[in-house]
Coordinates of C-alpha atoms in Angstrom, one line a residue:
X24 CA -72.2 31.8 168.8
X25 CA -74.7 30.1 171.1
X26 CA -77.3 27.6 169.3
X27 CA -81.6 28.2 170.2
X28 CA -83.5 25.3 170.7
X29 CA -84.7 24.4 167.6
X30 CA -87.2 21.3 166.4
X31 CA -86.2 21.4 162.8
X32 CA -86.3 18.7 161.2
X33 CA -87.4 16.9 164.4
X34 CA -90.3 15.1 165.3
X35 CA -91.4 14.5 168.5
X36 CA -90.8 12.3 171.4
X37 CA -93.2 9.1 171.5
X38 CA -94.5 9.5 167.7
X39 CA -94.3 6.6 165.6
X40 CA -91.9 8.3 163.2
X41 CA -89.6 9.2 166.6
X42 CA -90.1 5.8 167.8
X43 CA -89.1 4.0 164.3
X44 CA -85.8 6.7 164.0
X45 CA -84.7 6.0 168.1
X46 CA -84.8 2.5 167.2
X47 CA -82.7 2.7 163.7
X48 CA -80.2 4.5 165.1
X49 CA -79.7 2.1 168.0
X50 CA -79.4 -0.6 165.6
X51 CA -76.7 1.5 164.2
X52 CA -75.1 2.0 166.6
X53 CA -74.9 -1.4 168.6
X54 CA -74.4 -3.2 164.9
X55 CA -71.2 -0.4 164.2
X56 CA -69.7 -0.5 167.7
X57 CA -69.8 -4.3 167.9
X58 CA -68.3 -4.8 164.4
X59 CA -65.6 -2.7 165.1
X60 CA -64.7 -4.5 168.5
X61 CA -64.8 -7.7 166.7
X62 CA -62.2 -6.1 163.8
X63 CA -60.1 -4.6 166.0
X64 CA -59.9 -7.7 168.2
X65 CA -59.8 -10.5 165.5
X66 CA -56.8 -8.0 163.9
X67 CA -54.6 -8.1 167.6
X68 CA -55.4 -11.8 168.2
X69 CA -54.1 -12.8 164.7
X70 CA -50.8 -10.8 164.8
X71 CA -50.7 -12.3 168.6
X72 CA -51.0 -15.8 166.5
X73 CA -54.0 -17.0 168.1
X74 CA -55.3 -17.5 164.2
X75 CA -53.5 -20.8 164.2
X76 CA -55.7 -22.3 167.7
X77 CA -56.9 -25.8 166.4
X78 CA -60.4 -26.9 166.6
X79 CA -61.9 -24.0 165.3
X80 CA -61.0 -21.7 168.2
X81 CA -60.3 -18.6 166.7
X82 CA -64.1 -17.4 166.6
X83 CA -64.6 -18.1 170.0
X84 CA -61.2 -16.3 171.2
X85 CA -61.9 -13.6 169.1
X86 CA -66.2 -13.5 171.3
X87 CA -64.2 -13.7 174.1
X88 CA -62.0 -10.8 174.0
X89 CA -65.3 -8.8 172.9
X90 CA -67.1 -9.8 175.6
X91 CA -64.5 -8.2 178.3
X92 CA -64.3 -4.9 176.5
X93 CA -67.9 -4.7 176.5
X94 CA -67.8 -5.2 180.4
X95 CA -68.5 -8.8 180.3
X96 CA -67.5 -11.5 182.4
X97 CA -65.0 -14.5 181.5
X98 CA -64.9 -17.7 183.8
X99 CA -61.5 -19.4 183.0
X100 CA -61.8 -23.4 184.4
X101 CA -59.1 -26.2 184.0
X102 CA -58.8 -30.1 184.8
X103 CA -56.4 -32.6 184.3
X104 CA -58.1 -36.0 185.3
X105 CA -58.1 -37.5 188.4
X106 CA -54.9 -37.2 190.0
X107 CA -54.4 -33.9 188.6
X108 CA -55.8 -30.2 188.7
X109 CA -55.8 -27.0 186.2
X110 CA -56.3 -23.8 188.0
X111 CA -56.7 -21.1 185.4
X112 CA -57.7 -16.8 186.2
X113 CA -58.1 -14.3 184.5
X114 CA -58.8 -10.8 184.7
X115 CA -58.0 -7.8 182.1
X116 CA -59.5 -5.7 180.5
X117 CA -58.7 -5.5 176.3
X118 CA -59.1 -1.1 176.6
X119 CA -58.3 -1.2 173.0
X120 CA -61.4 -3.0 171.8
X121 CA -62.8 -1.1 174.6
X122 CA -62.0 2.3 173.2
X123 CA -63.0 1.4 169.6
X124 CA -66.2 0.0 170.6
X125 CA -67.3 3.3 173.0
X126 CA -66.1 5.9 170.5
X127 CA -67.6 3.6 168.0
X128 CA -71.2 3.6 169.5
X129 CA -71.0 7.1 171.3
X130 CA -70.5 8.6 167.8
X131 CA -73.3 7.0 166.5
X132 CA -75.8 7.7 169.7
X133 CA -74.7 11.4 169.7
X134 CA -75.0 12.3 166.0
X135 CA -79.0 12.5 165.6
X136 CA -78.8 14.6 168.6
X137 CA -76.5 17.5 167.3
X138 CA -79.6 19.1 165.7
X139 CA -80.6 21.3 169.1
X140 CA -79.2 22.7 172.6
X141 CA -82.1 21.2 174.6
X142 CA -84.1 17.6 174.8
X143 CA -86.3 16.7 177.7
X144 CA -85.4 13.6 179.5
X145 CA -88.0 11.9 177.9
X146 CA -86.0 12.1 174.2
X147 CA -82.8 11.4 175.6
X148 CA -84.5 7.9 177.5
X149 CA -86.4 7.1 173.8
X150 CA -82.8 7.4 172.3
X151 CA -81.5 5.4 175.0
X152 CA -83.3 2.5 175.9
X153 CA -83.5 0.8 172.7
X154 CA -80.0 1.2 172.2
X155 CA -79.3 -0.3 175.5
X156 CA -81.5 -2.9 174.9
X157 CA -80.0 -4.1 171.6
X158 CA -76.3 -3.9 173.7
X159 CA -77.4 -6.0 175.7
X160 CA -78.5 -8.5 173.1
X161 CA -75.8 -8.3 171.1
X162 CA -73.4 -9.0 174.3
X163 CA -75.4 -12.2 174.7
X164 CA -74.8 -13.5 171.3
X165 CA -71.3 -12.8 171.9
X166 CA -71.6 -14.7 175.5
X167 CA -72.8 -17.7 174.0
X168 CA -70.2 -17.8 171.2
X169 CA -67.4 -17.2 173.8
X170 CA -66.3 -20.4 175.0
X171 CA -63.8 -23.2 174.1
X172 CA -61.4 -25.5 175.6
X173 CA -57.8 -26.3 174.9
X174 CA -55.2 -28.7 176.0
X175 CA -52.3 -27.1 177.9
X176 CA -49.0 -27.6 176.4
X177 CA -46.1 -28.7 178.7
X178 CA -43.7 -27.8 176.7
X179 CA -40.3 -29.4 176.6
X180 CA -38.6 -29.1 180.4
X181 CA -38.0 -32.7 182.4
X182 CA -41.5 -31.8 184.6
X183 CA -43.1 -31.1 180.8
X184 CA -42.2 -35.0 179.9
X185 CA -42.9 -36.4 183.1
X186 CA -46.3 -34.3 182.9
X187 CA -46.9 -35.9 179.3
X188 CA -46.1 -39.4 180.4
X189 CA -48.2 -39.1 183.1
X190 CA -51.1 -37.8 181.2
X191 CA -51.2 -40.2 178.6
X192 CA -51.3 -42.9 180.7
X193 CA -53.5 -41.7 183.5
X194 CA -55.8 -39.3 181.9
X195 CA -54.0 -36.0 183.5
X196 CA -53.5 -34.4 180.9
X197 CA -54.1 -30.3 182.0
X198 CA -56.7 -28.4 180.0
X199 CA -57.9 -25.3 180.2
X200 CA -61.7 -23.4 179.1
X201 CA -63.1 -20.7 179.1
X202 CA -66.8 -19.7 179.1
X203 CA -68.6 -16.5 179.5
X204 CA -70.7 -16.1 182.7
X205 CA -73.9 -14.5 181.2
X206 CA -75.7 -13.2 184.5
X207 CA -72.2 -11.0 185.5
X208 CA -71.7 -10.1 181.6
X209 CA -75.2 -9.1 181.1
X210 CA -74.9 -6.7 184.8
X211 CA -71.6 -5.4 183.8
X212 CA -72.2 -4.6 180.0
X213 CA -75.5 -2.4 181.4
X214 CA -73.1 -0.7 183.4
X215 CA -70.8 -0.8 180.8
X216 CA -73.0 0.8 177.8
X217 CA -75.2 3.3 180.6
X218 CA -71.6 4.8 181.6
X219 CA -70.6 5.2 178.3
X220 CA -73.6 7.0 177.6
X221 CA -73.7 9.4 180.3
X222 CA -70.0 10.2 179.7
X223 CA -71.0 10.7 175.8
X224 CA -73.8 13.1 177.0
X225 CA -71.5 14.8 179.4
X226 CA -68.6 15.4 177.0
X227 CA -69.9 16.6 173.7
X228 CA -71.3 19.8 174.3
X229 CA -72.6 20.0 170.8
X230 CA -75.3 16.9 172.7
X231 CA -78.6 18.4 173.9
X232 CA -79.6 18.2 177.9
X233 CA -82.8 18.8 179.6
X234 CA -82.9 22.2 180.5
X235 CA -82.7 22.0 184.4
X236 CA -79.5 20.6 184.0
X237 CA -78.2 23.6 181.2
X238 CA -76.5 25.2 184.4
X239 CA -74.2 22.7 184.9
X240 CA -72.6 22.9 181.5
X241 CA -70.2 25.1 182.7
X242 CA -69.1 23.1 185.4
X243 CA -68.9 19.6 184.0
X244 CA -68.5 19.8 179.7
X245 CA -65.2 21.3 179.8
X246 CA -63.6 20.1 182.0
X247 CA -64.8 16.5 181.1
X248 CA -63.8 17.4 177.4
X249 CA -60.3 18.3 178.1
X250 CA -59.9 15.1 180.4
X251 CA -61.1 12.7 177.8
X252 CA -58.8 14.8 175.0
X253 CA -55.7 14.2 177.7
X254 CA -56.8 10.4 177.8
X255 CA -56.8 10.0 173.4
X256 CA -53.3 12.1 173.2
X257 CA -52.1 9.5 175.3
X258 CA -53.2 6.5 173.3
X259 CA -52.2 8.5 170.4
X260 CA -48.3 8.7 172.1
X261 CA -48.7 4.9 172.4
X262 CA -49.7 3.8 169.2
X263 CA -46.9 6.4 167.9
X264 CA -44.6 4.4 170.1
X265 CA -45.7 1.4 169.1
X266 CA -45.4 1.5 165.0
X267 CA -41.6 2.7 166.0
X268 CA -40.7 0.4 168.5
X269 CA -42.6 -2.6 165.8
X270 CA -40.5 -0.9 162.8
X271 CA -37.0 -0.8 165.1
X272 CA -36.7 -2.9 167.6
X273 CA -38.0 -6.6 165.6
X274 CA -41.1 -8.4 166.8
X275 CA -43.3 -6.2 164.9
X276 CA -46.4 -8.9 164.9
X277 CA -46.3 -9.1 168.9
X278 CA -46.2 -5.1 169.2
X279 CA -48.7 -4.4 166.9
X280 CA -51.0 -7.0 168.7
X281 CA -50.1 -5.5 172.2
X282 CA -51.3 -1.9 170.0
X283 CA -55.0 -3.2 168.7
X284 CA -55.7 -4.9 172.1
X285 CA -54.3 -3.2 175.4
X286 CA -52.6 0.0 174.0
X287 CA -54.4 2.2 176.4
X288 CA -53.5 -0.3 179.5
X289 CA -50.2 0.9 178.6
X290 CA -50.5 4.5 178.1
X291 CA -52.8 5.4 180.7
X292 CA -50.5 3.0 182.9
X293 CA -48.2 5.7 181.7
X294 CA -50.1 8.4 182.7
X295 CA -51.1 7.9 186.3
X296 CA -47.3 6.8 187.1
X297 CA -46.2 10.3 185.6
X298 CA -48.9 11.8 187.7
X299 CA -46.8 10.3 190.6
X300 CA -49.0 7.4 191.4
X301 CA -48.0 4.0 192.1
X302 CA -49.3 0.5 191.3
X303 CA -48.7 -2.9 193.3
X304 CA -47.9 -6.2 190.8
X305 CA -46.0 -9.3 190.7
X306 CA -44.9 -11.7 187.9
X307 CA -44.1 -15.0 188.3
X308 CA -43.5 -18.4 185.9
X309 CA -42.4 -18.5 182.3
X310 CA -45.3 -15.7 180.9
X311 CA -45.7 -12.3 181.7
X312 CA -47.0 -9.2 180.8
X313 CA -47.3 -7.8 177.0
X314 CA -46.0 -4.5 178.4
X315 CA -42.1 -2.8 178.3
X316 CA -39.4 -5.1 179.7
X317 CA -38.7 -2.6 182.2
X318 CA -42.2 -3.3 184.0
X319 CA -41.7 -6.8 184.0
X320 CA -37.9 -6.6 185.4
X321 CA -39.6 -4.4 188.2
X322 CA -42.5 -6.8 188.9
X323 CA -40.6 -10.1 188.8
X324 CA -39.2 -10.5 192.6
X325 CA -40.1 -12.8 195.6
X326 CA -42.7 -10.0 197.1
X327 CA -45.0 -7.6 195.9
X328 CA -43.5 -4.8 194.4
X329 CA -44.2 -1.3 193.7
X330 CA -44.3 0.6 190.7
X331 CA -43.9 4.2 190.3
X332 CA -41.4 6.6 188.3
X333 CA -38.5 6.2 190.9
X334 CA -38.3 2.6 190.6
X335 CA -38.4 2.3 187.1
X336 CA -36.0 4.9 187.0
X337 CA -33.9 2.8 189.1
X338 CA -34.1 0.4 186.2
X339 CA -33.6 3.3 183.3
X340 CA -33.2 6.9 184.0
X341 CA -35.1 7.8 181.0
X342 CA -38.6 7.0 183.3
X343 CA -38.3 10.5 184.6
X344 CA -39.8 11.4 181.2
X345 CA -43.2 10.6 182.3
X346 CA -43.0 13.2 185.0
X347 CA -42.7 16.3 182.1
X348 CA -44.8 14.6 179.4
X349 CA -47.7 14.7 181.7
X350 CA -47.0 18.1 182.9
X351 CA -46.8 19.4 179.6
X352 CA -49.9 17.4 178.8
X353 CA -52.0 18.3 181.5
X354 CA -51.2 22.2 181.3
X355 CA -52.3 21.5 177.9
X356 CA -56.0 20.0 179.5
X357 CA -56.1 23.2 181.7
X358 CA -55.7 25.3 178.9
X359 CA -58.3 23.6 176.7
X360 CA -60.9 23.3 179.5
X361 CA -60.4 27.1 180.0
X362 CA -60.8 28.3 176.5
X363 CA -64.2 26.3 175.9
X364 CA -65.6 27.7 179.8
X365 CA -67.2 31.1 180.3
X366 CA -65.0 34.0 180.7
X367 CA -66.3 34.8 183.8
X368 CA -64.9 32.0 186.1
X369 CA -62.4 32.4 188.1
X370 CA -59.1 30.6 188.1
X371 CA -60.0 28.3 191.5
X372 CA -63.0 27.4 189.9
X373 CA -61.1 26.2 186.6
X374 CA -58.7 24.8 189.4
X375 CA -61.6 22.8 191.0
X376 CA -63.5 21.4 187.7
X377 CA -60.6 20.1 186.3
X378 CA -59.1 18.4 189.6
X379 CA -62.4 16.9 190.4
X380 CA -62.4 15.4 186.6
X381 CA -59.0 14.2 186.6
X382 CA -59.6 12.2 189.7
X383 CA -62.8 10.7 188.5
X384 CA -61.4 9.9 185.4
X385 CA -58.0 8.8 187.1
X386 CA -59.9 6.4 189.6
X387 CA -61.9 4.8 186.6
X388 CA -58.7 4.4 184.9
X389 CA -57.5 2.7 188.0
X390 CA -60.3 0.0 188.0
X391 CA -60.2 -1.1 184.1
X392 CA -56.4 -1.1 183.9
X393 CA -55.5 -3.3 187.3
X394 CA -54.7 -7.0 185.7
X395 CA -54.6 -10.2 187.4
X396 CA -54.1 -13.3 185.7
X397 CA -53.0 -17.2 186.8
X398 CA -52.7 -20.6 185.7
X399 CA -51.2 -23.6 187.6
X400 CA -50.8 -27.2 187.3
X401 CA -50.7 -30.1 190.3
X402 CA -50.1 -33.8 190.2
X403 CA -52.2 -34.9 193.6
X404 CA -53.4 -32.2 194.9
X405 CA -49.5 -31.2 195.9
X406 CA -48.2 -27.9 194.2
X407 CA -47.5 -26.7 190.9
X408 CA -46.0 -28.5 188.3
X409 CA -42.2 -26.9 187.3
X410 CA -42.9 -25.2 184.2
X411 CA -46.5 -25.4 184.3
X412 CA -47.6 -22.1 186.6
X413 CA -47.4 -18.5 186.1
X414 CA -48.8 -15.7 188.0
X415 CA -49.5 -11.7 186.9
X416 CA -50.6 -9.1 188.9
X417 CA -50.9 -5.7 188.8
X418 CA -53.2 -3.2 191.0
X419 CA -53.2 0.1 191.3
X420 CA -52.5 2.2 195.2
X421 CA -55.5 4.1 195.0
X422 CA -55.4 6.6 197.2
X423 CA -52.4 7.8 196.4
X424 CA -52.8 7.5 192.5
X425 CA -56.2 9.6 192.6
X426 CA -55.0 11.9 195.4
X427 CA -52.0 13.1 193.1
X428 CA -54.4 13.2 190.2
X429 CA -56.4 15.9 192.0
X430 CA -53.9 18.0 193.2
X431 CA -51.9 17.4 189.2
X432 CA -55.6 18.5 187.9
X433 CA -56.1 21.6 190.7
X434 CA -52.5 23.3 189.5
X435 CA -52.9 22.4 186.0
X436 CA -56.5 23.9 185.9
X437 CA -55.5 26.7 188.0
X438 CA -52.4 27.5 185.6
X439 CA -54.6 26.9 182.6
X440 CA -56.6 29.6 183.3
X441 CA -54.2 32.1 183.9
X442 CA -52.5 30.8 180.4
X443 CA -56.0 30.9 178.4
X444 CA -57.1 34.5 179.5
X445 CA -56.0 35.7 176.1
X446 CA -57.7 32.9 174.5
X447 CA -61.1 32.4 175.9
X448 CA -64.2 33.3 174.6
X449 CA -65.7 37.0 175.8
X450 CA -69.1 36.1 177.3
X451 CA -70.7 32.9 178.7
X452 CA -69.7 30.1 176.2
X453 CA -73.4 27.3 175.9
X454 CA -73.2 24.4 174.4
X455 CA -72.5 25.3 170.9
X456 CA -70.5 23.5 167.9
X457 CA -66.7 23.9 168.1

């Protein structure tokens, strides 16, 4: 049954009551989201051992890791004296935290809004702005808390006890620091916290809009809905996989870590590459990535190498899997996005939302998952030390990825409909409680 505006219980925009709620529940929410990123982070760095770091290291690890899933920016810098050099990258994002954190905080901004259908934009910018504004602070807290240095083991190989040797008695010996950049962590965490706001407003459609924009419910909520929903029942796959893989297959402290930091890297990973797509990587040097030995036995070559279904079922036939649990997934989206649309669409239109969704979401997917990572030692300037450099990466080919998710999202959508007929709702469904 579709809501009526209603002020119940409200007071309005601007009032000093208003004013003193908008800014409570920002607090809330920025104090909720950021606790559980730090939780969920300190819990995947500890299993990943990083609790025993000397010096005190942990906190600052632990800031780090918070600061790139809040969108911030980590500088990593090495040196190794004066006849030696430390070159040290890193780029990934930690989508766990990231997850935690946005459904965290996008809870909390949406739930003093489920009161009423509509709210004029000026409502929705009191709610927002002082919850952006105390983001924002909180990420610098976090910025200046998130840096440390640390002396880079050479391990035991012959070029690991030369590399000692020489560092103790030249003063080469490799470190390697990290420091938040505050200017890019302070753009990217606005970008950050404003996108997760929008898509919290877009999703819910229990969350008010200005009424110019009630039109476009239709068109956007459900479809966005079933999208995100096909997003969580992957993560929730993964961290099924996970606790069985940790309980059957030993190292059970290094899966659950990969689990509470960079599950959905994994399953959306997952996702696109049943969708058909393909990503680009390369390993190199003694580290590699937390991700399914299949992945890495594909990435680790002399060139760049591609990944998709085929040639990771070149590795293990079972990859082919992918391809039906995102079919049968996806039909599932289509179906859910029809049910909660009006009746009186038609199935190219359901065909269209959904593929235009899917893409989006596909392409941002695209962009938070790619990883790139390095570090790299040389003795004058000539080379890397034996032992002493590794190199990940791993990009997405976009076009491809996010063409495939369209045309996945147009047949899916399109199929949904037809499936759903029985099911849908008879009349124009607004944006009511499910």
């Amino acid at each position: 049954m579709s809501r009526t505006p209603s002020t119940s219980g409200s007071t309005p925009a601007g009032t000093p009551g208003a004013s003193a709620r908008a800014w409570r529940d920002a607090l809330v929410a920025v104090v909720a989201g950021f606790v559980v990123m730090t939780v969920v982070a300190a819990a995947g760095l500890t299993l990943a051992g990083a609790g025993d770091l000397p010096g005190g290291a942990f906190p600052h690890v632990v800031a780090a890791v918070v600061v790139m899933a809040a969108g911030g920016a980590v500088d990593v810098s090495g040196g190794a004296g004066f006849l030696a050099g430390a070159d040290a990258s890193l780029s990934v994002l930690p989508l766990s935290v990231s997850l935690a954190g946005a459904l965290t905080a996008g809870w909390c901004f949406l739930r003093p809004l489920h009161n009423r259908a509509v709210a004029g934009p000026r409502e929705l910018l009191s709610r927002a702005a002082p919850l952006v504004l105390l983001w924002l602070l909180a990420l610098t807290g976090s910025a200046l808390l998130a840096r440390q240095t640390f002396a880079v083991s050479t391990g035991d190989s012959p070029a690991g006890e030369i590399g000692e040797e020489i560092g103790e008695l030249l003063d080469s010996s490799p470190t390697v620091g990290f420091k938040a950049a505050l200017p890019a962590t302070l753009f990217f965490g606005l970008l950050w916290i404003l996108g997760l706001l929008l898509a919290a407003l877009l999703i819910s459609r229990r969350a008010p809009l200005p009424a110019g924009l009630i039109r476009f419910h239709s068109a956007v909520r459900p479809a966005a809905f079933a999208v995100v929903a096909l997003l969580l029942a992957y993560v929730v796959l993964g961290v099924v996989a996970g606790l069985v893989v940790a309980a059957t297959q030993g190292h059970a402290a290094r899966t659950l870590a990969v689990v509470l930091l960079g599950l959905p890297n994994l399953a959306w990973l997952a996702l696109t590459l049943g969708l058909g797509g393909a990503w680009e990587g390369k390993v190199e040097g003694p580290f590699g990535l937390p991700m399914p030995q299949l992945l890495d036995h594909v990435l680790r070559g002399s060139d760049l190498s591609t990944v998709d279904v085929a040639s990771l079922a070149r590795q293990d036939s079972r990859a082919w899997w992918l391809v039906a649990v995102a079919a049968v997934l996806l039909l599932g989206a289509g179906v859910l996005a029809a049910v909660r649309s009006p009746a009186d669409l038609r199935p190219w239109q359901h065909a269209l939302h959904l593929a235009v969704a899917l893409a989006l979401a596909t392409l941002v997917v695209c962009l938070l998952a790619s990883v790139q990572a390095r570090i790299g030692l040389s003795l004058l300037g000539i080379g890397d030390v034996d032992g002493l450099g590794g190199k990940v990466e791993l990009r997405p080919v976009l076009w491809r990825t996010v063409g495939l998710a369209f045309l996945w999202g147009a047949v899916a959508g399109f199929l949904g409909a037809l499936v759903a007929r029985p099911l849908r709702h008879r009349g124009p469904v607004g944006p009511t409680a499910p």
